[in-house]
Amino acid sequence: MITILAIESSCDETAASVCRDKVILSNVISSQKIHEKYGGVVPELASRAHLQAIVPVVTEALEIAGVELKDIDAFAFTQSPGLIGALLVGAEFAKSLALAFDKPLIAVHHMQAHVLANLIRPINTENKIPSFPFLCLTVSGGHTQIVVCESPLQQRIIGQTLDDAAGEAFDKSAKILGLPYPGGPLIDKYAKTGNPDKYLFPEPKIDELDFSFSGLKTAFLYFIRDNQIKNENFVEENLPDICASIQARIVSILLNKLKKAAAQTGIKDVCIAGGVSANSGLRNEFEKLGKEEGWNTFIPKFEYCTDNAAMIAITAFFKYQDSQFEDFSVVPSARTN
Ligand code: KG4
Ligand code: ZN
């Protein structure tokens, strides 16, 4: 049995998880609240908050899992992509532990890990997981990708955003509405009681399997501005309908491309992943589309959709099996590649 301690610190969550083989024993997440008042993540503040949180978060993850540091077979961390100062905290912490306990060090790609969140089985259940090759729509605050996952460590991107990510489309729309950061979950909340057909927003015409959200953002900005000129209380009076309508358009842009990708590849096991896969509109429409198309659909448990270390741990487990270890010269990288 292989026990791994994984650390995730790429953005504004400090997270640690212990997994034993493919079972997650603990999954602790500390979300940084400091960024709310700035309307977005402030990198310098994120690094400082990671430094404050990392010891308590790792300690709690070990306690919940019922293991001690000496029981850990390998230490894993998120290497890229992310905020460099934030990544450095997790990377150096994992390195120090690996050095002190003389155990292997494993570097994990954050986006690959989001996809592999679909392979996490809850303890004591027979919960089904996708078969290879499977398709995954990975939608987060920084990325929007359609990936063919051939095996745990072989993933091929077949479509991606040319500008904003889906999470940014949610967060920027929320900001235009005067909602605090991160606005995605709030749009989701207000959309629940709104009419998604009330306002029609444009669907961009982008080739093949790629995405674009910047045109939608501009259209939304002008729509709100024009309506506020006519009625200064337009947003307050129509918030649920506005949220439901913009959410419906973001979701339809995502799912139309996913449908195209499934048709092109002929793959029937289809997953979603990343922070935006926590969106209830996307989850419902994805399940509905899956039924229509005859797909086997998979969505990670809610806590494994937004940033977490359990997904880093499971990815590290596969890397451990493949002896993909790092030496201590390894450094994190802000970039995707
Ligand atoms: O994967 P994630 O936690 O972090 C990154 O890797 O970026 O994704 C964060 C993104 C944010 O843009 C956030 O607004 C969005 O996921 N998000 C949501 C929901 N929950 C998180 N967007 C829409 N509806 C939600 N329920
Ligand atoms: Zn993420």
Short mmCIF file of C-alpha atoms and ligand atoms in Angstrom, two decimals:
data_model
loop_
_atom_site.label_atom_id
_atom_site.label_comp_id
_atom_site.label_asym_id
_atom_site.label_seq_id
_atom_site.Cartn_x
_atom_site.Cartn_y
_atom_site.Cartn_z
CA MET A 1 0.00 0.00 0.00
CA ILE A 2 1.27 3.42 -0.97
CA THR A 3 0.48 6.45 1.19
CA ILE A 4 0.95 9.89 -0.34
CA LEU A 5 0.71 13.38 1.14
CA ALA A 6 -0.19 15.95 -1.51
CA ILE A 7 -0.17 19.74 -1.32
CA GLU A 8 -2.02 22.18 -3.59
CA SER A 9 -1.22 25.90 -3.46
CA SER A 10 -1.52 27.16 -7.03
CA CYS A 11 -3.99 29.99 -6.43
CA ASP A 12 -6.09 31.00 -3.44
CA GLU A 13 -6.76 27.69 -1.68
CA THR A 14 -4.20 26.04 0.60
CA ALA A 15 -5.00 22.34 0.47
CA ALA A 16 -3.54 19.04 1.66
CA SER A 17 -4.70 15.46 1.19
CA VAL A 18 -3.56 12.01 2.15
CA CYS A 19 -4.36 9.10 -0.14
CA ARG A 20 -3.67 5.42 0.34
CA ASP A 21 -3.52 3.72 -3.03
CA LYS A 22 -6.50 5.29 -4.79
CA VAL A 23 -8.54 6.00 -1.65
CA ILE A 24 -8.64 9.54 -0.32
CA LEU A 25 -8.21 9.48 3.47
CA SER A 26 -8.39 13.24 3.98
CA ASN A 27 -9.02 16.35 1.92
CA VAL A 28 -8.48 19.64 3.77
CA ILE A 29 -9.00 23.00 2.07
CA SER A 30 -8.45 26.46 3.48
CA SER A 31 -9.90 29.15 1.20
CA GLN A 32 -8.34 32.59 1.38
CA LYS A 33 -11.00 35.18 2.14
CA ILE A 34 -8.62 38.16 1.91
CA HIS A 35 -9.12 38.56 -1.87
CA GLU A 36 -12.87 39.21 -1.71
CA LYS A 37 -12.54 42.93 -1.11
CA TYR A 38 -10.09 43.36 -4.02
CA GLY A 39 -12.39 41.79 -6.62
CA GLY A 40 -9.79 39.18 -7.59
CA VAL A 41 -6.80 37.22 -6.30
CA VAL A 42 -3.87 39.43 -5.22
CA PRO A 43 -0.75 37.26 -5.81
CA GLU A 44 1.40 38.71 -3.02
CA LEU A 45 -1.39 38.29 -0.47
CA ALA A 46 -2.02 34.75 -1.70
CA SER A 47 1.61 33.74 -1.07
CA ARG A 48 1.54 35.16 2.45
CA ALA A 49 -1.76 33.44 3.23
CA HIS A 50 -0.36 30.10 1.99
CA LEU A 51 2.61 30.51 4.33
CA GLN A 52 0.27 31.04 7.27
CA ALA A 53 -2.07 28.17 6.36
CA ILE A 54 0.24 25.42 5.19
CA VAL A 55 1.32 23.98 8.55
CA PRO A 56 -2.20 23.82 10.07
CA VAL A 57 -3.70 22.46 6.82
CA VAL A 58 -1.09 19.69 6.45
CA THR A 59 -1.35 18.84 10.16
CA GLU A 60 -5.13 18.51 9.90
CA ALA A 61 -4.89 16.36 6.75
CA LEU A 62 -2.54 13.95 8.57
CA GLU A 63 -4.74 13.86 11.69
CA ILE A 64 -7.94 13.14 9.74
CA ALA A 65 -6.16 10.41 7.76
CA GLY A 66 -4.79 8.95 11.00
CA VAL A 67 -1.22 8.86 9.73
CA GLU A 68 2.05 10.42 10.76
CA LEU A 69 4.72 11.94 8.53
CA LYS A 70 6.90 8.87 9.01
CA ASP A 71 4.11 6.74 7.39
CA ILE A 72 4.17 8.74 4.14
CA ASP A 73 5.77 7.00 1.13
CA ALA A 74 5.96 10.07 -1.13
CA PHE A 75 5.35 13.81 -1.00
CA ALA A 76 3.55 15.52 -3.89
CA PHE A 77 2.91 19.12 -4.83
CA THR A 78 1.32 21.17 -7.62
CA GLN A 79 4.14 22.27 -9.90
CA SER A 80 2.19 24.27 -12.53
CA PRO A 81 0.31 26.25 -13.70
CA GLY A 82 -0.55 28.92 -11.14
CA LEU A 83 0.74 31.99 -9.33
CA ILE A 84 4.47 31.53 -8.96
CA GLY A 85 4.72 32.84 -5.38
CA ALA A 86 1.81 30.64 -4.34
CA LEU A 87 3.20 27.52 -6.06
CA LEU A 88 6.60 28.07 -4.41
CA VAL A 89 5.11 27.70 -0.92
CA GLY A 90 3.67 24.23 -1.63
CA ALA A 91 6.68 23.13 -3.67
CA GLU A 92 9.27 24.07 -1.05
CA PHE A 93 7.16 22.59 1.74
CA ALA A 94 6.86 19.25 -0.07
CA LYS A 95 10.56 19.31 -0.95
CA SER A 96 11.56 19.91 2.67
CA LEU A 97 9.45 16.97 3.85
CA ALA A 98 10.79 14.67 1.14
CA LEU A 99 14.33 15.67 2.06
CA ALA A 100 13.78 15.28 5.80
CA PHE A 101 12.09 11.87 5.51
CA ASP A 102 14.19 10.67 2.57
CA LYS A 103 11.16 9.85 0.43
CA PRO A 104 10.37 10.46 -3.25
CA LEU A 105 9.10 13.83 -4.44
CA ILE A 106 6.33 14.00 -7.07
CA ALA A 107 5.43 17.07 -9.15
CA VAL A 108 1.85 17.31 -10.44
CA HIS A 109 0.28 19.37 -13.22
CA HIS A 110 -2.82 21.11 -11.85
CA MET A 111 -4.94 20.73 -15.00
CA GLN A 112 -4.13 17.03 -15.41
CA ALA A 113 -5.11 16.60 -11.79
CA HIS A 114 -8.50 18.29 -12.32
CA VAL A 115 -9.23 15.67 -15.02
CA LEU A 116 -8.13 12.77 -12.79
CA ALA A 117 -10.48 13.94 -10.02
CA ASN A 118 -12.92 11.79 -12.00
CA LEU A 119 -10.95 8.69 -10.98
CA ILE A 120 -11.36 9.24 -7.24
CA ARG A 121 -13.57 6.56 -5.70
CA PRO A 122 -15.23 7.45 -2.41
CA ILE A 123 -14.37 5.03 0.42
CA ASN A 124 -16.51 1.87 0.66
CA THR A 125 -18.58 2.46 -2.44
CA GLU A 126 -18.66 0.87 -5.82
CA ASN A 127 -18.99 4.23 -7.47
CA LYS A 128 -18.23 3.84 -11.16
CA ILE A 129 -15.36 5.66 -12.81
CA PRO A 130 -14.77 6.37 -16.52
CA SER A 131 -12.98 3.89 -18.80
CA PHE A 132 -10.09 4.93 -21.03
CA PRO A 133 -10.07 6.72 -23.35
CA PHE A 134 -12.50 9.25 -21.90
CA LEU A 135 -13.29 12.85 -22.77
CA CYS A 136 -13.12 15.61 -20.20
CA LEU A 137 -14.33 19.19 -20.32
CA THR A 138 -12.08 20.94 -17.80
CA VAL A 139 -13.44 24.32 -16.80
CA SER A 140 -11.69 26.43 -14.18
CA GLY A 141 -10.84 30.02 -13.35
CA GLY A 142 -7.81 30.00 -15.62
CA HIS A 143 -8.49 27.27 -18.21
CA THR A 144 -11.14 25.83 -20.47
CA GLN A 145 -10.09 22.66 -22.23
CA ILE A 146 -11.46 19.55 -23.86
CA VAL A 147 -9.08 16.70 -23.20
CA VAL A 148 -8.86 13.12 -24.43
CA CYS A 149 -7.55 11.10 -21.51
CA GLU A 150 -5.92 7.97 -22.98
CA SER A 151 -4.55 6.74 -19.65
CA PRO A 152 -4.00 8.46 -16.28
CA LEU A 153 -0.77 10.09 -17.40
CA GLN A 154 -1.55 10.55 -21.09
CA GLN A 155 -3.84 13.47 -21.78
CA ARG A 156 -4.25 15.24 -25.11
CA ILE A 157 -5.86 18.70 -25.39
CA ILE A 158 -8.16 18.84 -28.43
CA GLY A 159 -9.83 22.17 -27.74
CA GLN A 160 -9.21 25.20 -25.54
CA THR A 161 -10.12 28.82 -24.99
CA LEU A 162 -8.53 31.47 -27.18
CA ASP A 163 -9.06 34.17 -24.54
CA ASP A 164 -10.99 34.07 -21.23
CA ALA A 165 -11.66 30.87 -19.33
CA ALA A 166 -15.22 29.79 -18.47
CA GLY A 167 -14.62 30.66 -14.80
CA GLU A 168 -13.52 34.14 -15.83
CA ALA A 169 -16.69 34.51 -17.91
CA PHE A 170 -18.68 33.78 -14.73
CA ASP A 171 -16.52 35.96 -12.48
CA LYS A 172 -16.36 38.93 -14.87
CA SER A 173 -20.11 38.81 -15.47
CA ALA A 174 -20.61 38.79 -11.70
CA LYS A 175 -18.29 41.77 -11.34
CA ILE A 176 -20.32 43.71 -13.95
CA LEU A 177 -23.38 42.95 -11.79
CA GLY A 178 -21.58 44.32 -8.72
CA LEU A 179 -21.23 40.90 -7.05
CA PRO A 180 -18.09 40.12 -4.97
CA TYR A 181 -15.24 37.81 -6.10
CA PRO A 182 -15.43 34.95 -6.92
CA GLY A 183 -18.79 35.58 -8.52
CA GLY A 184 -19.29 32.20 -10.24
CA PRO A 185 -20.98 30.52 -7.25
CA LEU A 186 -23.21 33.61 -6.74
CA ILE A 187 -24.40 33.60 -10.36
CA ASP A 188 -25.20 29.91 -9.82
CA LYS A 189 -27.17 30.75 -6.65
CA TYR A 190 -29.27 33.58 -8.16
CA ALA A 191 -29.79 31.64 -11.43
CA LYS A 192 -31.70 28.95 -9.53
CA THR A 193 -34.83 31.12 -9.32
CA GLY A 194 -34.41 32.90 -12.67
CA ASN A 195 -35.66 32.36 -16.21
CA PRO A 196 -32.76 31.26 -18.47
CA ASP A 197 -34.68 32.26 -21.63
CA LYS A 198 -35.42 35.82 -20.53
CA TYR A 199 -32.37 37.44 -22.16
CA LEU A 200 -30.52 36.03 -25.16
CA PHE A 201 -26.74 36.49 -25.29
CA PRO A 202 -24.63 35.77 -28.40
CA GLU A 203 -22.91 32.43 -29.02
CA PRO A 204 -19.44 33.03 -30.56
CA LYS A 205 -18.58 31.38 -33.86
CA ILE A 206 -15.23 29.75 -33.17
CA ASP A 207 -13.65 27.05 -35.32
CA GLU A 208 -13.38 23.42 -34.38
CA LEU A 209 -13.26 22.66 -30.66
CA ASP A 210 -11.88 25.96 -29.38
CA PHE A 211 -13.72 28.46 -27.20
CA SER A 212 -13.90 32.23 -26.81
CA PHE A 213 -15.63 34.15 -24.05
CA SER A 214 -14.35 37.70 -24.52
CA GLY A 215 -17.09 38.68 -27.00
CA LEU A 216 -19.76 37.44 -24.62
CA LYS A 217 -18.24 39.51 -21.81
CA THR A 218 -18.36 42.67 -23.94
CA ALA A 219 -21.92 41.95 -25.07
CA PHE A 220 -22.95 41.43 -21.44
CA LEU A 221 -21.25 44.66 -20.33
CA TYR A 222 -23.11 46.71 -22.99
CA PHE A 223 -26.40 44.93 -22.28
CA ILE A 224 -26.21 45.84 -18.58
CA ARG A 225 -25.01 49.40 -19.27
CA ASP A 226 -27.77 50.09 -21.84
CA ASN A 227 -30.47 48.74 -19.56
CA GLN A 228 -29.18 50.70 -16.58
CA ILE A 229 -29.44 53.91 -18.64
CA LYS A 230 -33.17 53.15 -19.09
CA ASN A 231 -33.69 51.92 -15.51
CA GLU A 232 -31.03 52.43 -12.85
CA ASN A 233 -32.47 49.55 -10.81
CA PHE A 234 -32.38 47.12 -13.74
CA VAL A 235 -29.86 44.74 -12.12
CA GLU A 236 -31.52 44.71 -8.68
CA GLU A 237 -34.97 44.14 -10.18
CA ASN A 238 -33.93 41.36 -12.55
CA LEU A 239 -30.92 39.66 -10.92
CA PRO A 240 -32.19 36.03 -11.03
CA ASP A 241 -33.23 36.29 -14.71
CA ILE A 242 -29.96 37.99 -15.69
CA CYS A 243 -27.89 35.34 -13.87
CA ALA A 244 -29.94 32.45 -15.28
CA SER A 245 -29.62 33.84 -18.82
CA ILE A 246 -25.85 34.47 -18.78
CA GLN A 247 -25.26 31.10 -17.09
CA ALA A 248 -27.38 29.34 -19.72
CA ARG A 249 -25.31 30.88 -22.51
CA ILE A 250 -21.93 30.00 -20.91
CA VAL A 251 -23.19 26.45 -20.36
CA SER A 252 -24.50 26.08 -23.93
CA ILE A 253 -21.18 27.32 -25.38
CA LEU A 254 -19.35 24.69 -23.33
CA LEU A 255 -21.70 21.81 -24.03
CA ASN A 256 -22.07 22.46 -27.76
CA LYS A 257 -18.30 22.02 -28.12
CA LEU A 258 -18.27 18.97 -25.89
CA LYS A 259 -21.00 17.41 -28.05
CA LYS A 260 -18.92 18.13 -31.15
CA ALA A 261 -15.82 16.61 -29.51
CA ALA A 262 -17.70 13.43 -28.60
CA ALA A 263 -19.04 13.13 -32.15
CA GLN A 264 -15.56 13.65 -33.65
CA THR A 265 -13.80 11.19 -31.37
CA GLY A 266 -16.60 8.66 -30.97
CA ILE A 267 -15.86 8.53 -27.23
CA LYS A 268 -18.86 7.74 -25.00
CA ASP A 269 -17.35 8.11 -21.51
CA VAL A 270 -17.54 11.84 -20.89
CA CYS A 271 -16.55 13.82 -17.78
CA ILE A 272 -16.49 17.38 -16.54
CA ALA A 273 -13.94 18.78 -14.09
CA GLY A 274 -12.59 22.01 -12.57
CA GLY A 275 -14.18 24.74 -10.47
CA VAL A 276 -16.93 25.55 -12.97
CA SER A 277 -18.05 21.89 -12.93
CA ALA A 278 -19.47 22.78 -9.50
CA ASN A 279 -22.03 24.92 -11.35
CA SER A 280 -25.49 23.41 -10.98
CA GLY A 281 -26.64 24.63 -14.40
CA LEU A 282 -23.68 22.95 -16.10
CA ARG A 283 -24.11 19.74 -14.08
CA ASN A 284 -27.83 19.47 -14.92
CA GLU A 285 -27.47 20.28 -18.61
CA PHE A 286 -24.46 17.95 -18.92
CA GLU A 287 -26.45 15.05 -17.47
CA LYS A 288 -29.37 15.86 -19.76
CA LEU A 289 -27.15 16.01 -22.84
CA GLY A 290 -25.45 12.78 -21.81
CA LYS A 291 -28.80 10.98 -21.73
CA GLU A 292 -29.74 12.35 -25.17
CA GLU A 293 -26.37 11.33 -26.65
CA GLY A 294 -26.09 7.96 -24.92
CA TRP A 295 -22.94 8.92 -23.00
CA ASN A 296 -21.74 7.53 -19.69
CA THR A 297 -21.41 10.79 -17.75
CA PHE A 298 -19.12 11.47 -14.79
CA ILE A 299 -18.85 14.47 -12.48
CA PRO A 300 -16.42 14.57 -9.53
CA LYS A 301 -17.85 14.95 -6.06
CA PHE A 302 -18.43 18.64 -5.33
CA GLU A 303 -15.33 18.94 -3.09
CA TYR A 304 -13.13 17.53 -5.87
CA CYS A 305 -14.37 20.04 -8.51
CA THR A 306 -12.93 23.28 -7.14
CA ASP A 307 -9.24 23.40 -6.21
CA ASN A 308 -8.28 20.62 -3.82
CA ALA A 309 -5.32 18.40 -2.98
CA ALA A 310 -7.16 15.08 -3.33
CA MET A 311 -6.85 15.42 -7.11
CA ILE A 312 -3.12 16.11 -6.69
CA ALA A 313 -2.82 13.02 -4.48
CA ILE A 314 -4.55 10.67 -6.94
CA THR A 315 -2.44 11.97 -9.82
CA ALA A 316 0.68 11.53 -7.69
CA PHE A 317 -0.37 7.96 -7.00
CA PHE A 318 -0.32 7.17 -10.74
CA LYS A 319 3.03 8.92 -11.07
CA TYR A 320 4.36 6.87 -8.15
CA GLN A 321 3.31 3.66 -9.90
CA ASP A 322 5.19 4.87 -12.97
CA SER A 323 8.25 5.95 -10.88
CA GLN A 324 7.94 9.55 -12.08
CA PHE A 325 9.95 11.21 -9.31
CA GLU A 326 11.76 14.55 -9.17
CA ASP A 327 15.11 15.54 -7.80
CA PHE A 328 15.43 18.55 -5.53
CA SER A 329 16.30 20.91 -8.36
CA VAL A 330 12.67 20.83 -9.52
CA VAL A 331 11.03 24.27 -9.58
CA PRO A 332 7.40 25.32 -10.00
CA SER A 333 6.27 27.13 -13.12
CA ALA A 334 3.50 29.68 -13.58
CA ARG A 335 2.96 28.57 -17.15
CA THR A 336 0.83 25.72 -18.43
CA ASN A 337 3.74 23.90 -20.11
O1 KG4 B 1 -10.66 25.02 -10.49
P1 KG4 B 1 -10.83 26.25 -9.67
O2 KG4 B 1 -11.26 26.08 -8.22
O3 KG4 B 1 -9.54 27.11 -9.67
C1 KG4 B 1 -8.73 27.23 -10.81
O4 KG4 B 1 -7.96 26.28 -11.11
O5 KG4 B 1 -8.90 28.30 -11.48
O6 KG4 B 1 -11.90 27.16 -10.42
C2 KG4 B 1 -12.28 28.41 -9.90
C3 KG4 B 1 -13.37 28.98 -10.79
C4 KG4 B 1 -13.74 30.41 -10.43
O7 KG4 B 1 -13.80 31.16 -11.62
C5 KG4 B 1 -15.12 30.26 -9.80
O8 KG4 B 1 -15.95 31.37 -9.96
C6 KG4 B 1 -15.65 29.07 -10.57
O9 KG4 B 1 -14.56 28.20 -10.66
N1 KG4 B 1 -16.76 28.42 -9.86
C7 KG4 B 1 -18.04 28.45 -10.30
C8 KG4 B 1 -18.81 27.75 -9.34
N2 KG4 B 1 -17.97 27.33 -8.34
C9 KG4 B 1 -16.71 27.74 -8.69
N3 KG4 B 1 -18.56 28.99 -11.40
C10 KG4 B 1 -19.89 28.85 -11.57
N4 KG4 B 1 -20.69 28.22 -10.70
C11 KG4 B 1 -20.21 27.66 -9.57
N5 KG4 B 1 -21.01 27.02 -8.72
ZN ZN B 2 -8.05 24.53 -10.51
#
